[in-house]
Amino acid sequence: MSHRHLRQGLRLALPCLLASMPLIPSAAHAAPKADPYAAVEALPQPSTKWFTDAKFGMFVHFGLYSIPGGVWDGRKMGRNDYAEWIRYQLDWPQNPDGMTRPVYDSLLKQFNPVKFDADAWIREAKNAGMKYFIITSKHHDGFALWDSKVSDYNVVKATPFRRDILRELRDACKKYDIKFGFYYSHWLDWDVGAPPPWPEIKEDPVLKQPTQAEYDVYWHKKCLPQVKELMDGYAPDIFWFDSWGNARKKFLTPERLSELITLIRKNKPDCLINGRIGTDRGIDYLSMGDNEFPKNKIHRPWETNATLNHSWGFSKIDFKWKPATQILRSIVDNVSRGGNVQYNVGPTGEGEFQPAAIRRLREIGAWFEVNGDAVYGTTASSLPEPKWGRLTEKTVTDAHRLNAFVYSPKGGSELVIEGQKTAPTDAYVLETHEKVKFSVTENGLKFTLPKWVPDENITTIVFVLPKQ
Ligand code: JFZ
């Protein structure tokens, strides 16, 4: 057993003993490599309070890809069913007559979403119970939704629409008191040849792998200046970056990522940064994989980004809409485990939300209207997760509330909150304020659902406890 292993074993098993023992010095090493994240972590870290209180946000994918909506020349793209990937999909050598660069760029002349109404979008988010809004300022295709001075490949300079979409949305968010943030594709930018490093791309004459020197040009001439432009011009509350897999490390080095994080921190110290930037260090909250809902509590701020159907960008052929009941449970699941959720809408090429999306948002909003108080500003409970549902907790002025979300409640049934030993002073159904009978038993807090329950998907019961 090496000294290092020995020390690790001691640290795990015998922390007290270790504390009283001199450490065994390890063998001489070469000077440790400079750690670029250390400097980033030494910067003042913003408070995440508003974010962890907010729980629920809207994500929007909108851009040139919203026009074809996943279909071009009567063909659906191949690699995945994400409509915002249509340019990349069809640029493959396997699709030589597909959506090549000139064909994709012909969408510029068509981009004219005359039905776009920032006020209507944000009103829909507000009514759904969402507290923040994040839009694709630039997706992988490299096309910017604002009047960028850095690159003309943008909505104002290159399309007949000529309106600054981000500015209109920012103003609407202010009006409705919704926090405002940007998705920005920092890793991939197919406009300037920063493609994903899949093995097969090597064969592609158009999207060939950049060298580090070429990537540096992209990084310093487009990525960082555009992020700075967005910080200066829009003062966002969140920057949501996107990268995944080990392949990202080739270009998203600790040096480059630290540079990007530092730029944001120095510009607006309270702007939050998500983990998909490519590191868990020096950032403010972790991002799960797409539609990934973890089964356990996570003890730092985190979020799942999820879709109402499958694609992020508008798709003409994606009808895999999830029921509102399932969407609501996914939100309660995450919140009970200490996390957030942002659900995505892919507006059409004309700039409208689809009726199927609106229907779900409004049903979700109606549930939040009644039950939101048991969601917003709560924390995960330290009690074990019940089989019959989920728990959250919240301290208010004069009491501590334990909220029980009962999934598929059976009227009149008896349920137990294991481990809850303190007796409540009051218990009621949140929707109807009907009183709930309870007693403290050896196992925990036993309660009886009313004979008739108001919501067959999730009924919320509130237990009022003495302030802790
Ligand atoms: C990325 C994008 O490629 C996609 O277009 C969309 O914007 C989505 C929100 O993010 O897609 C991903 C990112 C990460 C994983 C999978 C797809 N992942 O970690 O498995």
PDB file of N, CA and C and ligand atoms in Angstrom, residues 59 61 82 84-85 139-140 183 240 242 244 276 289-290 305 312, ligand 1:
ATOM      1  N   PHE A  59     -36.882  27.872 -20.985  1.00  0.00           N
ATOM      2  CA  PHE A  59     -35.760  27.810 -21.904  1.00  0.00           C
ATOM      3  C   PHE A  59     -36.371  28.014 -23.295  1.00  0.00           C
ATOM      4  N   HIS A  61     -35.361  27.849 -27.499  1.00  0.00           N
ATOM      5  CA  HIS A  61     -34.448  27.652 -28.633  1.00  0.00           C
ATOM      6  C   HIS A  61     -35.097  28.273 -29.859  1.00  0.00           C
ATOM      7  N   TYR A  82     -32.999  16.437 -32.934  1.00  0.00           N
ATOM      8  CA  TYR A  82     -32.967  17.819 -32.481  1.00  0.00           C
ATOM      9  C   TYR A  82     -32.966  18.735 -33.715  1.00  0.00           C
ATOM     10  N   GLU A  84     -32.631  21.813 -34.125  1.00  0.00           N
ATOM     11  CA  GLU A  84     -31.631  22.890 -34.178  1.00  0.00           C
ATOM     12  C   GLU A  84     -30.288  22.396 -34.709  1.00  0.00           C
ATOM     13  N   TRP A  85     -30.207  21.089 -34.955  1.00  0.00           N
ATOM     14  CA  TRP A  85     -28.976  20.507 -35.496  1.00  0.00           C
ATOM     15  C   TRP A  85     -29.052  20.313 -37.012  1.00  0.00           C
ATOM     16  N   HIS A 139     -26.807  29.779 -31.000  1.00  0.00           N
ATOM     17  CA  HIS A 139     -26.696  28.318 -30.866  1.00  0.00           C
ATOM     18  C   HIS A 139     -25.493  27.838 -31.679  1.00  0.00           C
ATOM     19  N   HIS A 140     -25.381  26.511 -31.872  1.00  0.00           N
ATOM     20  CA  HIS A 140     -24.182  25.954 -32.509  1.00  0.00           C
ATOM     21  C   HIS A 140     -23.965  26.495 -33.933  1.00  0.00           C
ATOM     22  N   TYR A 183     -28.483  31.482 -23.196  1.00  0.00           N
ATOM     23  CA  TYR A 183     -27.740  30.328 -23.669  1.00  0.00           C
ATOM     24  C   TYR A 183     -26.727  30.897 -24.664  1.00  0.00           C
ATOM     25  N   TRP A 240     -25.828  30.671 -19.604  1.00  0.00           N
ATOM     26  CA  TRP A 240     -26.006  29.212 -19.671  1.00  0.00           C
ATOM     27  C   TRP A 240     -25.170  28.703 -20.844  1.00  0.00           C
ATOM     28  N   ASP A 242     -22.946  25.573 -22.904  1.00  0.00           N
ATOM     29  CA  ASP A 242     -23.291  24.206 -23.288  1.00  0.00           C
ATOM     30  C   ASP A 242     -22.076  23.457 -23.820  1.00  0.00           C
ATOM     31  N   TRP A 244     -20.346  19.069 -23.548  1.00  0.00           N
ATOM     32  CA  TRP A 244     -20.567  17.746 -22.952  1.00  0.00           C
ATOM     33  C   TRP A 244     -19.485  16.784 -23.434  1.00  0.00           C
ATOM     34  N   ARG A 276     -22.462  23.385 -17.391  1.00  0.00           N
ATOM     35  CA  ARG A 276     -22.157  22.854 -18.720  1.00  0.00           C
ATOM     36  C   ARG A 276     -21.138  23.710 -19.476  1.00  0.00           C
ATOM     37  N   GLY A 289     -27.772  16.317 -17.514  1.00  0.00           N
ATOM     38  CA  GLY A 289     -27.909  16.054 -18.946  1.00  0.00           C
ATOM     39  C   GLY A 289     -29.320  16.414 -19.393  1.00  0.00           C
ATOM     40  N   ASP A 290     -29.555  16.473 -20.691  1.00  0.00           N
ATOM     41  CA  ASP A 290     -30.882  16.802 -21.205  1.00  0.00           C
ATOM     42  C   ASP A 290     -31.922  15.827 -20.641  1.00  0.00           C
ATOM     43  N   ASN A 305     -32.421  20.735 -17.455  1.00  0.00           N
ATOM     44  CA  ASN A 305     -33.081  21.376 -18.585  1.00  0.00           C
ATOM     45  C   ASN A 305     -33.825  20.292 -19.360  1.00  0.00           C
ATOM     46  N   TRP A 312     -35.461  20.561 -29.153  1.00  0.00           N
ATOM     47  CA  TRP A 312     -35.350  21.880 -28.503  1.00  0.00           C
ATOM     48  C   TRP A 312     -35.831  22.958 -29.466  1.00  0.00           C
TER      49      TRP A 312
HETATM   50  C1  JFZ B   1     -27.125  20.363 -26.300  1.00  0.00           C
HETATM   51  C2  JFZ B   1     -27.330  20.949 -27.668  1.00  0.00           C
HETATM   52  O1  JFZ B   1     -26.553  20.267 -28.607  1.00  0.00           O
HETATM   53  C3  JFZ B   1     -28.792  20.886 -28.040  1.00  0.00           C
HETATM   54  O2  JFZ B   1     -29.003  21.416 -29.322  1.00  0.00           O
HETATM   55  C4  JFZ B   1     -29.582  21.688 -27.020  1.00  0.00           C
HETATM   56  O3  JFZ B   1     -29.217  23.049 -27.067  1.00  0.00           O
HETATM   57  C5  JFZ B   1     -29.339  21.117 -25.631  1.00  0.00           C
HETATM   58  C6  JFZ B   1     -29.974  21.932 -24.547  1.00  0.00           C
HETATM   59  O4  JFZ B   1     -27.928  21.020 -25.350  1.00  0.00           O
HETATM   60  O5  JFZ B   1     -27.378  18.993 -26.381  1.00  0.00           O
HETATM   61  C7  JFZ B   1     -26.858  18.134 -25.506  1.00  0.00           C
HETATM   62  C8  JFZ B   1     -26.060  18.507 -24.482  1.00  0.00           C
HETATM   63  C9  JFZ B   1     -25.590  17.568 -23.584  1.00  0.00           C
HETATM   64  C10 JFZ B   1     -25.938  16.254 -23.737  1.00  0.00           C
HETATM   65  C11 JFZ B   1     -26.742  15.863 -24.777  1.00  0.00           C
HETATM   66  C12 JFZ B   1     -27.202  16.816 -25.655  1.00  0.00           C
HETATM   67  N1  JFZ B   1     -25.470  15.301 -22.840  1.00  0.00           N
HETATM   68  O6  JFZ B   1     -24.763  15.646 -21.884  1.00  0.00           O
HETATM   69  O7  JFZ B   1     -25.764  14.113 -22.995  1.00  0.00           O
END
